PDB file of C-alpha atoms in Angstrom:
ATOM      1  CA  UNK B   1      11.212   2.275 -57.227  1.00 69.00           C
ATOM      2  CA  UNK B   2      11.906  -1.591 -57.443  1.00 83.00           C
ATOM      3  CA  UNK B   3      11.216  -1.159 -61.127  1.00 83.00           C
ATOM      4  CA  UNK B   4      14.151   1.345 -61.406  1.00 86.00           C
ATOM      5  CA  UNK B   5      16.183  -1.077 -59.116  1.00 82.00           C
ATOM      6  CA  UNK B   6      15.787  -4.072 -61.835  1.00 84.00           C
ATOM      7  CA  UNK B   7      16.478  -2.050 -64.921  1.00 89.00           C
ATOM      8  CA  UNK B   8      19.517  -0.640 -63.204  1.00 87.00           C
ATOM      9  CA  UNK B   9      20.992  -3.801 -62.155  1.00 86.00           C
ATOM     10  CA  UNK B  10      20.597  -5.784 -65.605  1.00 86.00           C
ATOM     11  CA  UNK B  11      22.250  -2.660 -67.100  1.00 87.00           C
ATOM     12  CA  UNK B  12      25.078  -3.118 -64.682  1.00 87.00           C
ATOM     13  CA  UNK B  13      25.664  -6.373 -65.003  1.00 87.00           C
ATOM     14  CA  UNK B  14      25.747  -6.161 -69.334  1.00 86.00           C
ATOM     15  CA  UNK B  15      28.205  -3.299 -68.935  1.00 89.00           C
ATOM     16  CA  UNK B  16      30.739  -5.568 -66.541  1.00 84.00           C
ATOM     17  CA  UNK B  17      30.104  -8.489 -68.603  1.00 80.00           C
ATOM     18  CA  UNK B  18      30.706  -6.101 -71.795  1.00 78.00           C
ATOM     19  CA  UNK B  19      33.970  -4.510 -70.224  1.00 79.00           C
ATOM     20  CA  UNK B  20      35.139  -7.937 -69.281  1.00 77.00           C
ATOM     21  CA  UNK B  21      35.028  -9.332 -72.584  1.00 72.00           C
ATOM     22  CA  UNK B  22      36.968  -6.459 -73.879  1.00 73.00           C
ATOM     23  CA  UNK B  23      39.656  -7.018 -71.356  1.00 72.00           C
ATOM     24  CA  UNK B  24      40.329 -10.178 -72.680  1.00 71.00           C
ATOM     25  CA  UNK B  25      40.226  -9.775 -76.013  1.00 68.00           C
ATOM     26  CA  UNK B  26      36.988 -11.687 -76.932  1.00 59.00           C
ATOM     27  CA  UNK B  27      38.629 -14.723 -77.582  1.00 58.00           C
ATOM     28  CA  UNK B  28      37.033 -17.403 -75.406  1.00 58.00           C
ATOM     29  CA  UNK B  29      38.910 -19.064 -72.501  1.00 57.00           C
ATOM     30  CA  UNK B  30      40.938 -22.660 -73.323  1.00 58.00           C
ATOM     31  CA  UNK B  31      41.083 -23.605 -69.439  1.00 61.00           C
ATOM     32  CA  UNK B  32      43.755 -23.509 -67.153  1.00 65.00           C
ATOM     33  CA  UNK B  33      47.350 -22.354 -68.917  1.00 68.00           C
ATOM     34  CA  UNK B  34      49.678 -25.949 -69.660  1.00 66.00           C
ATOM     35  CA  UNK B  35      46.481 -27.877 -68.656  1.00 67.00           C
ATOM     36  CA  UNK B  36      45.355 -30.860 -71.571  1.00 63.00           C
ATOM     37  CA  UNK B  37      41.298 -31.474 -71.130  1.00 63.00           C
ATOM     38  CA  UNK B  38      41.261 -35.537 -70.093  1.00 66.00           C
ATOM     39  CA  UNK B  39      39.731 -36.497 -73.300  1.00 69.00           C
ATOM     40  CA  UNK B  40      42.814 -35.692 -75.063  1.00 66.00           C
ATOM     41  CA  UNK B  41      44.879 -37.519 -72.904  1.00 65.00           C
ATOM     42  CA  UNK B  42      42.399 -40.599 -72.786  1.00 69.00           C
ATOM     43  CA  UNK B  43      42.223 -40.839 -76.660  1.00 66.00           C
ATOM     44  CA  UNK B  44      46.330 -40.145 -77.095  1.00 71.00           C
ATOM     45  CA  UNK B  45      46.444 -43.426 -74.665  1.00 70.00           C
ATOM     46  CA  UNK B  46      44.249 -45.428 -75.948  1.00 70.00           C
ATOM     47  CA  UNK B  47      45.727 -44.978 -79.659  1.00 72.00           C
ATOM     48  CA  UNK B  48      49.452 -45.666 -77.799  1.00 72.00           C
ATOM     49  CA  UNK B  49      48.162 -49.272 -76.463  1.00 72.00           C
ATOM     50  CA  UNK B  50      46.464 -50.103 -79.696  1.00 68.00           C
ATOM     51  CA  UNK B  51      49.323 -49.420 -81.651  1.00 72.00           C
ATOM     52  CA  UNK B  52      51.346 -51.672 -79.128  1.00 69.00           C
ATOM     53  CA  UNK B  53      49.263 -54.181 -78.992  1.00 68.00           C
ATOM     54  CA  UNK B  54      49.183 -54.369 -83.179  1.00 64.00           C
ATOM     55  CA  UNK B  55      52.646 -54.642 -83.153  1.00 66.00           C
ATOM     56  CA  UNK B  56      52.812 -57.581 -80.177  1.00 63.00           C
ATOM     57  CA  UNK B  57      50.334 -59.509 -82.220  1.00 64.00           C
ATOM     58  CA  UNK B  58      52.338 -58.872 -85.119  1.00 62.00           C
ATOM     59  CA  UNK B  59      55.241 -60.819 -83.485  1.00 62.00           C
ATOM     60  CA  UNK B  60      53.338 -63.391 -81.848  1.00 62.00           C
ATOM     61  CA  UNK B  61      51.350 -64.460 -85.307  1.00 61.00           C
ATOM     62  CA  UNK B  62      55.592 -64.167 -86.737  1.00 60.00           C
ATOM     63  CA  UNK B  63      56.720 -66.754 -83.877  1.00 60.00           C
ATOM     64  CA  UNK B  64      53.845 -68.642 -84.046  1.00 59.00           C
ATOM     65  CA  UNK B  65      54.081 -69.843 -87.955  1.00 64.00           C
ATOM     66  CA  UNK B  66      57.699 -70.467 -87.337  1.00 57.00           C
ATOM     67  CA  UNK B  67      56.607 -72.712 -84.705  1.00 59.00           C
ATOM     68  CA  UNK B  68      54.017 -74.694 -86.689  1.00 58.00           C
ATOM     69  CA  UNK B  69      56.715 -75.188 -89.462  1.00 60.00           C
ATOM     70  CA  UNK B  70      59.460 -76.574 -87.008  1.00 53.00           C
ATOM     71  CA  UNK B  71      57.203 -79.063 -85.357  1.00 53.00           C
ATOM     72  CA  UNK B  72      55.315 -79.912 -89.518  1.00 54.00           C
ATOM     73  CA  UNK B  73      59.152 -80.546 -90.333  1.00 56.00           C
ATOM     74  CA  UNK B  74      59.296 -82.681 -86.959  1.00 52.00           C
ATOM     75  CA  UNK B  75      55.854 -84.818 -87.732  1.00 52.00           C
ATOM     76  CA  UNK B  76      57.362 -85.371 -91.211  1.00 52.00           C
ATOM     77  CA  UNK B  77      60.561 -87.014 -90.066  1.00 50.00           C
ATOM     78  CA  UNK B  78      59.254 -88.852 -87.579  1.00 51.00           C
ATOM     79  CA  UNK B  79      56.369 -90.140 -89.790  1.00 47.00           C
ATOM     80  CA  UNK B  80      58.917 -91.241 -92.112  1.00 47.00           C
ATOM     81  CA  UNK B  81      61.104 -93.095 -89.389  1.00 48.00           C
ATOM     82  CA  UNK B  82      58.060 -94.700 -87.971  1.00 46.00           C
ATOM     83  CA  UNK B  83      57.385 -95.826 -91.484  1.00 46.00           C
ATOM     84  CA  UNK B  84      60.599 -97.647 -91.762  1.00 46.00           C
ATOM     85  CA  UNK B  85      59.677-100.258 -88.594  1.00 48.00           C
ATOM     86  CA  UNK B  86      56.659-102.214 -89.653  1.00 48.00           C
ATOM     87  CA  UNK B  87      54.276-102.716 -86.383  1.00 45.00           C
ATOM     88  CA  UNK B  88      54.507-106.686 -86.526  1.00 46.00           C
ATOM     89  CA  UNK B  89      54.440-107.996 -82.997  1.00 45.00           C
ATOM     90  CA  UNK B  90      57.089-110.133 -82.297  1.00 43.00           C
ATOM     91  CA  UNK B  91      59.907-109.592 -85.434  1.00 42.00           C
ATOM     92  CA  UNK B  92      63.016-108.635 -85.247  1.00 40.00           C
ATOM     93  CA  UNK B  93      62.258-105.327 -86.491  1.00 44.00           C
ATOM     94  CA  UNK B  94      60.384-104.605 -83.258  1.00 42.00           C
ATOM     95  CA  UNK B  95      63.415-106.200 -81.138  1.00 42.00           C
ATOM     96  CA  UNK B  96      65.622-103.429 -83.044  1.00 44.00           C
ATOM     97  CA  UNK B  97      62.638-100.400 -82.373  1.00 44.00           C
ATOM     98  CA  UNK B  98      62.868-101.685 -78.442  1.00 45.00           C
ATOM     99  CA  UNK B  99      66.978-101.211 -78.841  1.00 38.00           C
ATOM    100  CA  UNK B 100      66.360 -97.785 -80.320  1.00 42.00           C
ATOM    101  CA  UNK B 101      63.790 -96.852 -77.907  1.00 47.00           C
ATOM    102  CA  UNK B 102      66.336 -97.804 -74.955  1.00 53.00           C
ATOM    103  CA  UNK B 103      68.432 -95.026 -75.747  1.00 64.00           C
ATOM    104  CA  UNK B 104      66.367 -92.449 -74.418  1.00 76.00           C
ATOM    105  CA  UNK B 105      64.732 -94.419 -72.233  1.00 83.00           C
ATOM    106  CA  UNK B 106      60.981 -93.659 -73.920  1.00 89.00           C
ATOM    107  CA  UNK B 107      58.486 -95.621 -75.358  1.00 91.00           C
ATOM    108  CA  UNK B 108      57.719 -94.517 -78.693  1.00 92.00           C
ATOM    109  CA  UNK B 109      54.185 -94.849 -79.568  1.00 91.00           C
ATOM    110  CA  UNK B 110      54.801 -94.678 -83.521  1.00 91.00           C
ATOM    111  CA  UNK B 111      57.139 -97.528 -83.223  1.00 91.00           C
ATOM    112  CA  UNK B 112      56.442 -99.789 -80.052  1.00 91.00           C
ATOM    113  CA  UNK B 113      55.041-103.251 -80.120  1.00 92.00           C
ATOM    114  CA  UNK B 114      52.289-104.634 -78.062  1.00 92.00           C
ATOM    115  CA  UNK B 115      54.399-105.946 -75.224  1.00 93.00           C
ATOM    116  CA  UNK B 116      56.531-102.280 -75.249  1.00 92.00           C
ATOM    117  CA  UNK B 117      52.963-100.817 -75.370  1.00 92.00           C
ATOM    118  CA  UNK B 118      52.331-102.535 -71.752  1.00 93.00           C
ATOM    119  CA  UNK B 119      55.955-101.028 -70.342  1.00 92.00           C
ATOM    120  CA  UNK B 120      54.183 -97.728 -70.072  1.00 92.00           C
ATOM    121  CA  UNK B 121      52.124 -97.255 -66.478  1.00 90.00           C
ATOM    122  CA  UNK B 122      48.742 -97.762 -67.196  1.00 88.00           C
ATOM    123  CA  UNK B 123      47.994 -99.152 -70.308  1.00 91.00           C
ATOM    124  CA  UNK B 124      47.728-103.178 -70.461  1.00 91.00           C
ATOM    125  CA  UNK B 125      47.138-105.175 -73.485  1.00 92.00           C
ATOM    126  CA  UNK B 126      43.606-104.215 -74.342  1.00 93.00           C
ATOM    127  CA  UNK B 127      44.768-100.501 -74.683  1.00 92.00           C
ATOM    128  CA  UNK B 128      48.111-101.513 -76.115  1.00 92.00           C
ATOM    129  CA  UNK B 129      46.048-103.429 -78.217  1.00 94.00           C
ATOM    130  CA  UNK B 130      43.661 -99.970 -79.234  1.00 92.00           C
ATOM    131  CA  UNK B 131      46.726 -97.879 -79.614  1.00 93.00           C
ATOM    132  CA  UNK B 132      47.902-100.269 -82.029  1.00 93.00           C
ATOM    133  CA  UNK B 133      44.479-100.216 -84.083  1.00 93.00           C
ATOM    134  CA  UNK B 134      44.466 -96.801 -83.561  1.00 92.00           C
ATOM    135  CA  UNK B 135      47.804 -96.510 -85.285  1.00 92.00           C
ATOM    136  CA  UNK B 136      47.457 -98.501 -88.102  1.00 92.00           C
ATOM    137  CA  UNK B 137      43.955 -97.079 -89.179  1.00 93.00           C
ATOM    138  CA  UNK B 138      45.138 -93.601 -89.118  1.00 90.00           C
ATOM    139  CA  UNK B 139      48.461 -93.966 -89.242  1.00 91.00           C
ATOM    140  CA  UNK B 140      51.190 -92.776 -87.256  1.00 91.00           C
ATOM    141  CA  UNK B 141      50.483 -89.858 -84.403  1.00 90.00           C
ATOM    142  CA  UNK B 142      51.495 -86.783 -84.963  1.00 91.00           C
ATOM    143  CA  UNK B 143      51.920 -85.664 -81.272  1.00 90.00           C
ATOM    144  CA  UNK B 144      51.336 -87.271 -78.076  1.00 89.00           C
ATOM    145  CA  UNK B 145      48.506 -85.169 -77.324  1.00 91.00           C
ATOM    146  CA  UNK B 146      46.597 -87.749 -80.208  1.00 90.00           C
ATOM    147  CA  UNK B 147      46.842 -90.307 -77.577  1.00 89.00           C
ATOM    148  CA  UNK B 148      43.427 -89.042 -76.184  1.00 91.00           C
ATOM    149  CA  UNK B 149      41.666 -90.084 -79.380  1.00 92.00           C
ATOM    150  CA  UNK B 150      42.188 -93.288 -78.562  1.00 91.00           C
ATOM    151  CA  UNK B 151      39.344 -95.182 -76.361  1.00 88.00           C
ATOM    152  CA  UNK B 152      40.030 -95.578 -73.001  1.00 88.00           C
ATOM    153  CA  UNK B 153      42.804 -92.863 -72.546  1.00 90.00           C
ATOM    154  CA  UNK B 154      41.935 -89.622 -71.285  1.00 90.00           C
ATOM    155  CA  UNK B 155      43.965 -86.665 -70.108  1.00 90.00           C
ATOM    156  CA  UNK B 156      44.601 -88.189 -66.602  1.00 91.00           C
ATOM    157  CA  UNK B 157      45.860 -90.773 -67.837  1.00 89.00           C
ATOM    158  CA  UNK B 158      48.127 -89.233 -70.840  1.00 90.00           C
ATOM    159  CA  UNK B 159      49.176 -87.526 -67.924  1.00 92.00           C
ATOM    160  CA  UNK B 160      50.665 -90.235 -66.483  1.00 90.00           C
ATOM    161  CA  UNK B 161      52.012 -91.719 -69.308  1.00 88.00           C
ATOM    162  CA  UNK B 162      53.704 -88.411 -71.082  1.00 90.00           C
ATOM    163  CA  UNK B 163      57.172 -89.115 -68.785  1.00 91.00           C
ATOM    164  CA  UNK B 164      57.256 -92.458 -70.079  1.00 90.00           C
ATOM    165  CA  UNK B 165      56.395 -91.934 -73.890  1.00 91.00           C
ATOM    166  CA  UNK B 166      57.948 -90.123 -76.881  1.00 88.00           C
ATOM    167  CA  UNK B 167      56.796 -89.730 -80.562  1.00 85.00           C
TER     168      UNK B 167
END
């Protein structure tokens, strides 16, 4: 009797699974009607952001170059006014660079003297003295920032000074 019970329940239960594929057609389910399955929307997303993100670097590398040609333009000009000065302590060339520098009220590094060198806070003669060497061994700076290469100033003390100082 349990023998008949098992045969006639498997039987059953192929003839409702039968009967049920038939009422739907036999095509398998796709999920809930209007529903997307996550990993759709997860790789849609992703591919939205990395196209963004392509395009924002796209910009940033455009604004960037312009950037780097204004200030090479800048460093040019300024190397070229900083080679009409000489660096002789004491001429009248260097009374005329202190005149200039006046106007803004900055000490230009590319230009000053020794004793202008010593206007800005911190730096007496021995580093007015390096920036000087500094200077005329490699020649003029080509932003302030080159300061630092010089022994004995660091980037507390260009700090400091970067109010007082121009190119």
């Amino acid at each position: 009797m349990k023998k008949e019970f098992v045969i006639t329940s498997v039987v059953s239960a192929m003839i409702g699974a039968g009967l049920m594929l038939f009422a739907i057609g036999g095509a398998r389910s796709s999920g809930i009607e209007g529903w997307t399955p996550i990993t759709e929307k997860v790789a849609a997303s992703i591919q939205n952001v990395a196209e963004s993100v392509s395009e924002e670097t796209k910009t940033d590398k455009k604004a960037a170059r312009a950037d780097n040609e204004v200030s090479n333009e800048a460093n040019k000009s300024i190397a070229t006014d900083a080679a009409v000065i000489p660096d002789i302590e004491g001429s009248a060339n260097e009374k005329a660079s202190a005149g200039a520098n006046a106007s803004d009220g900055l000490i230009h590094i590319n230009s000053a003297g020794l004793k202008e060198l010593q206007n800005i806070p911190g730096i007496g003669e021995k580093k007015a003295q390096a920036i000087l060497d500094y200077r005329n061994q490699h020649g003029a700076f080509s932003n302030i920032n080159d300061l630092t290469k010089v022994k004995g100033i660091g980037d507390k003390m260009l700090q400091k000074m970067k109010p007082h100082i121009g190119l």
